[in-house]
Tab-separated table of C-alpha atoms in Angstrom:
chain	number	residue	atom	x	y	z
A	1	MET	CA	0.000	0.000	0.000
A	2	LYS	CA	2.927	2.386	-0.595
A	3	ASP	CA	3.504	4.683	-3.589
A	4	LEU	CA	0.222	3.692	-5.197
A	5	ILE	CA	-0.747	4.758	-8.722
A	6	ILE	CA	-4.543	4.773	-8.674
A	7	GLY	CA	-7.326	4.866	-11.235
A	8	LEU	CA	-10.431	6.185	-9.449
A	9	GLY	CA	-13.979	6.153	-10.799
A	10	GLU	CA	-16.302	4.017	-12.904
A	11	ALA	CA	-16.155	0.208	-13.106
A	12	LEU	CA	-18.546	-1.075	-15.735
A	13	TRP	CA	-19.235	-3.574	-18.463
A	14	ASP	CA	-19.774	-2.589	-22.095
A	15	MET	CA	-22.711	-4.699	-23.287
A	16	LEU	CA	-21.768	-5.056	-26.951
A	17	PRO	CA	-23.732	-6.778	-29.734
A	18	GLU	CA	-21.095	-9.540	-29.780
A	19	GLY	CA	-20.957	-9.923	-25.987
A	20	LYS	CA	-19.815	-8.011	-22.896
A	21	LYS	CA	-16.375	-6.555	-22.105
A	22	LEU	CA	-15.039	-5.060	-18.898
A	23	GLY	CA	-14.677	-1.297	-19.295
A	24	GLY	CA	-14.105	1.835	-17.288
A	25	ALA	CA	-11.112	4.161	-17.390
A	26	PRO	CA	-9.749	3.441	-13.863
A	27	ALA	CA	-8.946	-0.237	-14.495
A	28	ASN	CA	-7.557	0.528	-17.954
A	29	PHE	CA	-5.354	3.325	-16.585
A	30	ALA	CA	-4.083	1.155	-13.713
A	31	TYR	CA	-3.330	-1.746	-16.045
A	32	HIS	CA	-1.227	0.354	-18.428
A	33	ALA	CA	0.654	2.267	-15.720
A	34	GLY	CA	1.353	-1.091	-14.090
A	35	GLN	CA	3.058	-2.391	-17.239
A	36	PHE	CA	5.942	-0.044	-16.390
A	37	GLY	CA	6.633	-1.631	-13.016
A	38	LEU	CA	4.560	0.699	-10.855
A	39	ASN	CA	2.350	-0.340	-7.933
A	40	THR	CA	-1.130	0.296	-9.324
A	41	MET	CA	-4.706	-0.070	-8.111
A	42	ALA	CA	-8.212	0.531	-9.457
A	43	ILE	CA	-10.757	1.994	-7.024
A	44	SER	CA	-14.512	1.930	-7.665
A	45	ALA	CA	-17.603	0.149	-6.312
A	46	LEU	CA	-19.405	-3.025	-7.352
A	47	GLY	CA	-22.874	-4.383	-6.742
A	48	GLU	CA	-23.855	-7.520	-4.911
A	49	ASP	CA	-24.502	-9.437	-8.121
A	50	LYS	CA	-23.031	-11.939	-10.572
A	51	LEU	CA	-21.561	-9.160	-12.722
A	52	ALA	CA	-19.538	-7.976	-9.716
A	53	ASP	CA	-18.066	-11.466	-9.326
A	54	GLU	CA	-17.183	-11.463	-13.023
A	55	THR	CA	-15.531	-8.049	-12.593
A	56	ILE	CA	-13.279	-9.377	-9.828
A	57	GLU	CA	-12.444	-12.414	-11.942
A	58	ALA	CA	-11.499	-10.222	-14.928
A	59	LEU	CA	-9.398	-7.858	-12.796
A	60	GLU	CA	-7.499	-10.737	-11.220
A	61	LYS	CA	-6.971	-12.393	-14.613
A	62	ASN	CA	-5.232	-9.183	-15.739
A	63	GLY	CA	-3.141	-9.007	-12.562
A	64	LEU	CA	-4.813	-5.849	-11.300
A	65	ASN	CA	-4.969	-4.767	-7.674
A	66	TYR	CA	-8.348	-3.296	-6.803
A	67	LEU	CA	-10.343	-1.737	-3.986
A	68	MET	CA	-14.012	-2.014	-4.916
A	69	PRO	CA	-16.447	-2.158	-1.981
A	70	ARG	CA	-19.778	-3.889	-2.583
A	71	VAL	CA	-22.781	-1.566	-2.405
A	72	PRO	CA	-26.556	-2.241	-2.745
A	73	TYR	CA	-26.771	-1.116	-6.373
A	74	ALA	CA	-26.337	-2.955	-9.681
A	75	THR	CA	-22.814	-3.230	-11.082
A	76	GLY	CA	-22.422	-0.654	-13.845
A	77	THR	CA	-23.233	-1.405	-17.478
A	78	VAL	CA	-23.226	0.480	-20.766
A	79	LEU	CA	-25.605	-0.743	-23.457
A	80	VAL	CA	-23.869	-0.397	-26.828
A	81	THR	CA	-26.039	-0.631	-29.946
A	82	LEU	CA	-25.090	-0.140	-33.570
A	83	THR	CA	-27.094	1.980	-36.012
A	84	GLY	CA	-27.732	0.810	-39.567
A	85	ASP	CA	-24.448	2.318	-40.759
A	86	GLY	CA	-22.459	0.696	-37.942
A	87	ILE	CA	-22.126	3.773	-35.710
A	88	PRO	CA	-22.263	2.805	-32.007
A	89	THR	CA	-24.600	4.518	-29.564
A	90	TYR	CA	-24.205	4.240	-25.785
A	91	GLU	CA	-26.687	4.098	-22.952
A	92	ILE	CA	-24.795	4.476	-19.674
A	93	LYS	CA	-27.020	3.056	-16.938
A	94	GLU	CA	-27.614	5.451	-14.032
A	95	ASN	CA	-27.683	5.035	-10.237
A	96	VAL	CA	-25.397	2.014	-10.354
A	97	ALA	CA	-22.595	0.884	-8.032
A	98	TRP	CA	-19.893	3.216	-9.363
A	99	ASP	CA	-22.224	6.187	-8.805
A	100	ASN	CA	-22.098	5.300	-5.105
A	101	ILE	CA	-18.409	4.755	-4.271
A	102	PRO	CA	-18.104	5.009	-0.463
A	103	PHE	CA	-15.204	6.854	1.179
A	104	THR	CA	-14.183	3.994	3.448
A	105	ALA	CA	-11.209	3.809	5.799
A	106	GLU	CA	-9.470	1.605	3.221
A	107	VAL	CA	-10.067	4.147	0.452
A	108	GLU	CA	-8.725	6.927	2.686
A	109	GLU	CA	-5.650	4.825	3.498
A	110	ALA	CA	-5.028	4.330	-0.226
A	111	ALA	CA	-5.285	8.095	-0.759
A	112	ARG	CA	-2.694	8.784	1.935
A	113	ASN	CA	-0.282	6.397	0.193
A	114	CYS	CA	-1.031	7.655	-3.314
A	115	ARG	CA	1.774	8.823	-5.595
A	116	ALA	CA	-0.517	9.563	-8.557
A	117	VAL	CA	-4.266	9.358	-9.185
A	118	CYS	CA	-6.282	9.605	-12.382
A	119	PHE	CA	-9.933	10.651	-12.189
A	120	GLY	CA	-12.518	11.951	-14.649
A	121	SER	CA	-15.798	13.807	-14.925
A	122	LEU	CA	-18.093	10.857	-15.694
A	123	ALA	CA	-17.642	9.265	-12.258
A	124	GLN	CA	-18.691	12.571	-10.673
A	125	ARG	CA	-22.186	12.603	-12.194
A	126	ASN	CA	-23.666	11.478	-8.844
A	127	VAL	CA	-23.045	13.358	-5.585
A	128	VAL	CA	-21.893	10.276	-3.607
A	129	SER	CA	-19.000	9.376	-5.894
A	130	ARG	CA	-18.225	13.052	-6.526
A	131	GLN	CA	-17.767	13.654	-2.805
A	132	THR	CA	-15.643	10.507	-2.465
A	133	ILE	CA	-13.384	11.642	-5.318
A	134	GLN	CA	-13.025	15.103	-3.756
A	135	LYS	CA	-12.258	13.654	-0.305
A	136	PHE	CA	-9.758	11.270	-1.872
A	137	LEU	CA	-7.930	14.119	-3.631
A	138	GLU	CA	-7.841	16.126	-0.392
A	139	ALA	CA	-6.331	13.164	1.487
A	140	THR	CA	-3.435	12.610	-0.928
A	141	PRO	CA	0.127	13.776	-0.130
A	142	ALA	CA	1.080	17.280	-1.232
A	143	ASP	CA	3.338	16.000	-4.026
A	144	CYS	CA	0.775	13.566	-5.451
A	145	LEU	CA	0.276	13.778	-9.216
A	146	LYS	CA	-3.441	14.396	-9.821
A	147	ILE	CA	-4.464	13.690	-13.416
A	148	CYS	CA	-7.893	14.715	-14.621
A	149	ASP	CA	-8.758	12.861	-17.833
A	150	ILE	CA	-12.125	14.394	-18.578
A	151	ASN	CA	-14.634	12.252	-20.428
A	152	LEU	CA	-17.686	14.163	-21.595
A	153	ARG	CA	-20.393	11.538	-22.057
A	154	GLN	CA	-24.026	12.254	-22.943
A	155	GLN	CA	-25.422	14.794	-20.453
A	156	PHE	CA	-23.210	13.590	-17.577
A	157	TYR	CA	-21.166	16.731	-16.954
A	158	SER	CA	-21.596	20.322	-15.847
A	159	LYS	CA	-19.510	23.479	-15.781
A	160	GLU	CA	-19.373	23.262	-11.983
A	161	VAL	CA	-17.972	19.708	-11.963
A	162	LEU	CA	-15.460	20.491	-14.718
A	163	GLU	CA	-14.209	23.697	-13.086
A	164	GLU	CA	-13.813	21.968	-9.713
A	165	SER	CA	-11.891	19.139	-11.410
A	166	PHE	CA	-9.587	21.575	-13.222
A	167	ARG	CA	-8.791	23.268	-9.905
A	168	ARG	CA	-8.064	19.997	-8.117
A	169	CYS	CA	-5.725	18.460	-10.730
A	170	ASN	CA	-2.175	19.343	-11.770
A	171	ILE	CA	-2.273	17.472	-15.110
A	172	LEU	CA	-5.285	17.851	-17.400
A	173	LYS	CA	-5.890	15.550	-20.382
A	174	ILE	CA	-8.477	16.567	-22.951
A	175	ASN	CA	-9.220	15.720	-26.578
A	176	ASP	CA	-9.949	18.120	-29.423
A	177	GLU	CA	-13.717	17.508	-29.375
A	178	GLU	CA	-13.876	18.074	-25.615
A	179	LEU	CA	-11.778	21.236	-26.029
A	180	VAL	CA	-14.468	22.715	-28.303
A	181	VAL	CA	-17.130	22.112	-25.613
A	182	VAL	CA	-14.906	23.453	-22.802
A	183	SER	CA	-13.902	26.526	-24.861
A	184	ARG	CA	-17.544	27.393	-25.433
A	185	MET	CA	-18.520	26.698	-21.810
A	186	PHE	CA	-15.655	28.705	-20.281
A	187	GLY	CA	-15.486	31.595	-22.767
A	188	TYR	CA	-12.285	30.644	-24.614
A	189	GLN	CA	-13.916	30.223	-28.033
A	190	GLU	CA	-12.183	33.215	-29.643
A	191	LEU	CA	-8.757	31.618	-29.072
A	192	ASP	CA	-7.156	28.919	-31.221
A	193	ASP	CA	-6.613	25.485	-29.656
A	194	ALA	CA	-3.013	26.078	-28.588
A	195	LYS	CA	-3.868	29.407	-26.964
A	196	VAL	CA	-6.848	27.847	-25.140
A	197	CYS	CA	-4.540	25.175	-23.724
A	198	GLN	CA	-1.892	27.713	-22.709
A	199	GLN	CA	-4.544	29.897	-21.070
A	200	MET	CA	-6.001	26.941	-19.147
A	201	VAL	CA	-2.530	26.038	-17.839
A	202	LYS	CA	-2.324	29.563	-16.400
A	203	ASP	CA	-5.923	29.847	-15.207
A	204	TYR	CA	-5.849	26.552	-13.299
A	205	ASN	CA	-2.181	26.511	-12.266
A	206	LEU	CA	-1.536	23.252	-14.113
A	207	GLN	CA	1.841	21.567	-14.423
A	208	LEU	CA	0.893	20.022	-17.768
A	209	LEU	CA	-1.997	19.931	-20.207
A	210	VAL	CA	-2.245	17.057	-22.703
A	211	LEU	CA	-4.333	17.611	-25.846
A	212	THR	CA	-5.033	14.600	-28.073
A	213	CYS	CA	-6.338	15.162	-31.600
A	214	GLY	CA	-6.902	11.662	-32.958
A	215	THR	CA	-5.106	11.118	-36.262
A	216	ASN	CA	-3.878	14.744	-36.156
A	217	GLY	CA	-1.395	14.066	-33.370
A	218	SER	CA	-1.147	15.187	-29.759
A	219	TYR	CA	0.370	18.033	-27.765
A	220	VAL	CA	1.687	18.578	-24.253
A	221	PHE	CA	1.757	22.137	-22.899
A	222	THR	CA	3.853	22.911	-19.809
A	223	ALA	CA	3.673	25.577	-17.106
A	224	ASP	CA	7.013	26.915	-18.421
A	225	GLY	CA	5.444	27.670	-21.803
A	226	ASP	CA	7.091	24.731	-23.576
A	227	GLN	CA	5.165	22.605	-26.045
A	228	SER	CA	5.676	19.022	-27.253
A	229	PHE	CA	4.046	17.639	-30.407
A	230	GLN	CA	3.916	14.023	-31.554
A	231	PRO	CA	2.285	12.843	-34.783
A	232	THR	CA	-0.092	9.902	-34.538
A	233	PRO	CA	1.557	6.789	-36.020
A	234	LYS	CA	-0.221	5.164	-38.941
A	235	VAL	CA	-1.166	1.648	-37.832
A	236	GLU	CA	-3.684	-1.009	-38.794
A	237	VAL	CA	-6.423	-0.481	-36.231
A	238	ALA	CA	-8.068	-3.523	-34.647
A	239	ASP	CA	-10.073	-1.367	-32.231
A	240	THR	CA	-9.529	1.844	-30.281
A	241	VAL	CA	-10.936	0.566	-26.980
A	242	GLY	CA	-8.691	1.669	-24.119
A	243	ALA	CA	-6.272	3.577	-26.355
A	244	GLY	CA	-6.849	6.882	-24.564
A	245	ASP	CA	-6.445	5.273	-21.147
A	246	SER	CA	-3.246	3.536	-22.298
A	247	PHE	CA	-1.891	6.948	-23.340
A	248	THR	CA	-2.706	8.404	-19.920
A	249	GLY	CA	-1.342	5.435	-17.971
A	250	SER	CA	1.921	5.172	-19.884
A	251	PHE	CA	2.456	8.966	-19.880
A	252	CYS	CA	1.938	9.064	-16.109
A	253	ALA	CA	4.286	6.101	-15.593
A	254	ALA	CA	7.002	7.662	-17.749
A	255	VAL	CA	6.791	10.988	-15.876
A	256	LEU	CA	6.959	9.182	-12.518
A	257	ASN	CA	9.927	7.170	-13.772
A	258	GLY	CA	11.810	10.420	-14.369
A	259	LYS	CA	11.449	10.773	-18.152
A	260	PRO	CA	11.451	14.305	-19.601
A	261	VAL	CA	8.035	15.471	-20.800
A	262	ALA	CA	8.851	15.070	-24.512
A	263	GLU	CA	10.119	11.510	-23.940
A	264	ALA	CA	7.094	10.609	-21.798
A	265	HIS	CA	4.911	11.981	-24.597
A	266	ARG	CA	6.679	9.814	-27.220
A	267	ILE	CA	6.254	6.687	-25.075
A	268	ALA	CA	2.543	7.399	-24.557
A	269	VAL	CA	1.979	7.815	-28.298
A	270	GLU	CA	3.792	4.560	-29.087
A	271	VAL	CA	1.873	2.615	-26.442
A	272	SER	CA	-1.545	3.936	-27.495
A	273	ALA	CA	-0.751	3.212	-31.163
A	274	TYR	CA	0.161	-0.365	-30.225
A	275	VAL	CA	-3.062	-0.780	-28.208
A	276	CYS	CA	-5.047	0.288	-31.306
A	277	THR	CA	-3.540	-2.666	-33.209
A	278	GLN	CA	-4.826	-5.135	-30.593
A	279	ASN	CA	-8.277	-6.320	-29.621
A	280	GLY	CA	-9.427	-5.170	-26.191
A	281	ALA	CA	-8.275	-2.542	-23.717
A	282	MET	CA	-5.597	-4.555	-21.870
A	283	PRO	CA	-3.251	-6.322	-24.315
A	284	LYS	CA	0.106	-7.726	-23.258
A	285	TYR	CA	2.999	-5.478	-24.256
A	286	PRO	CA	5.776	-6.673	-26.572
A	287	ALA	CA	9.333	-6.196	-25.259
A	288	GLU	CA	10.187	-3.510	-27.834
A	289	LEU	CA	7.649	-1.100	-26.296
A	290	PHE	CA	9.957	-0.761	-23.273
A	291	LYS	CA	13.061	0.199	-25.279
């Protein structure tokens, strides 16, 4: 329970037309950070049902440490359906276990031994989990790396939750589509993307801001005014599930392992590109990824 790297938030199953797959950013983040030799853990909540048992089985199969109290709500699911032209639509079930993560003594103990934590906006849609996430962040050591990887899903976000998250993190990760929404919501829309990012670093006293732009590459903006750019590698995509979380987890791990920002950025891009070539969110890494 020392020097923990923690993914905190939703634990859920994607109910796909071809079957169900374990999802949720916290487990994905913890898995990928853990591939670099760090002591990782996923924190969420599970129901008292068969799906919860299957969650534990899947986590243990992937070698993941977890702290997921059982609560009297259904384990989270997302119903994924495909339209006639193959475009997926998502129905994220509400008032489920991960909406009700309790701030237990064990969760508080994990916070006090936390070296880095990744959290998002989706898991804060309900007041119970939002308060647990806020208490967790307050209980972490002063030098803890707090990464907010926002994930704007359906109607499950508000300006209040986003602003509070920006103020509580020291690394913000956002994609280009989310940046458009945030720019409009926070009055940055007259600035270009780079200037919005630089302004947000100043406004929220961030150490780093990571902007991902899909096939158009990614950027890291620093508090010193430096900027790193990496093109997105051209790969044969199997699926993109977990690619964003693999970027976040490997970037965090590289920074914690003492890599300069530009090098950490390069590693994150390579890892996420590799994950896109594999099926599922938690593939085994080939040895060359660590070179």
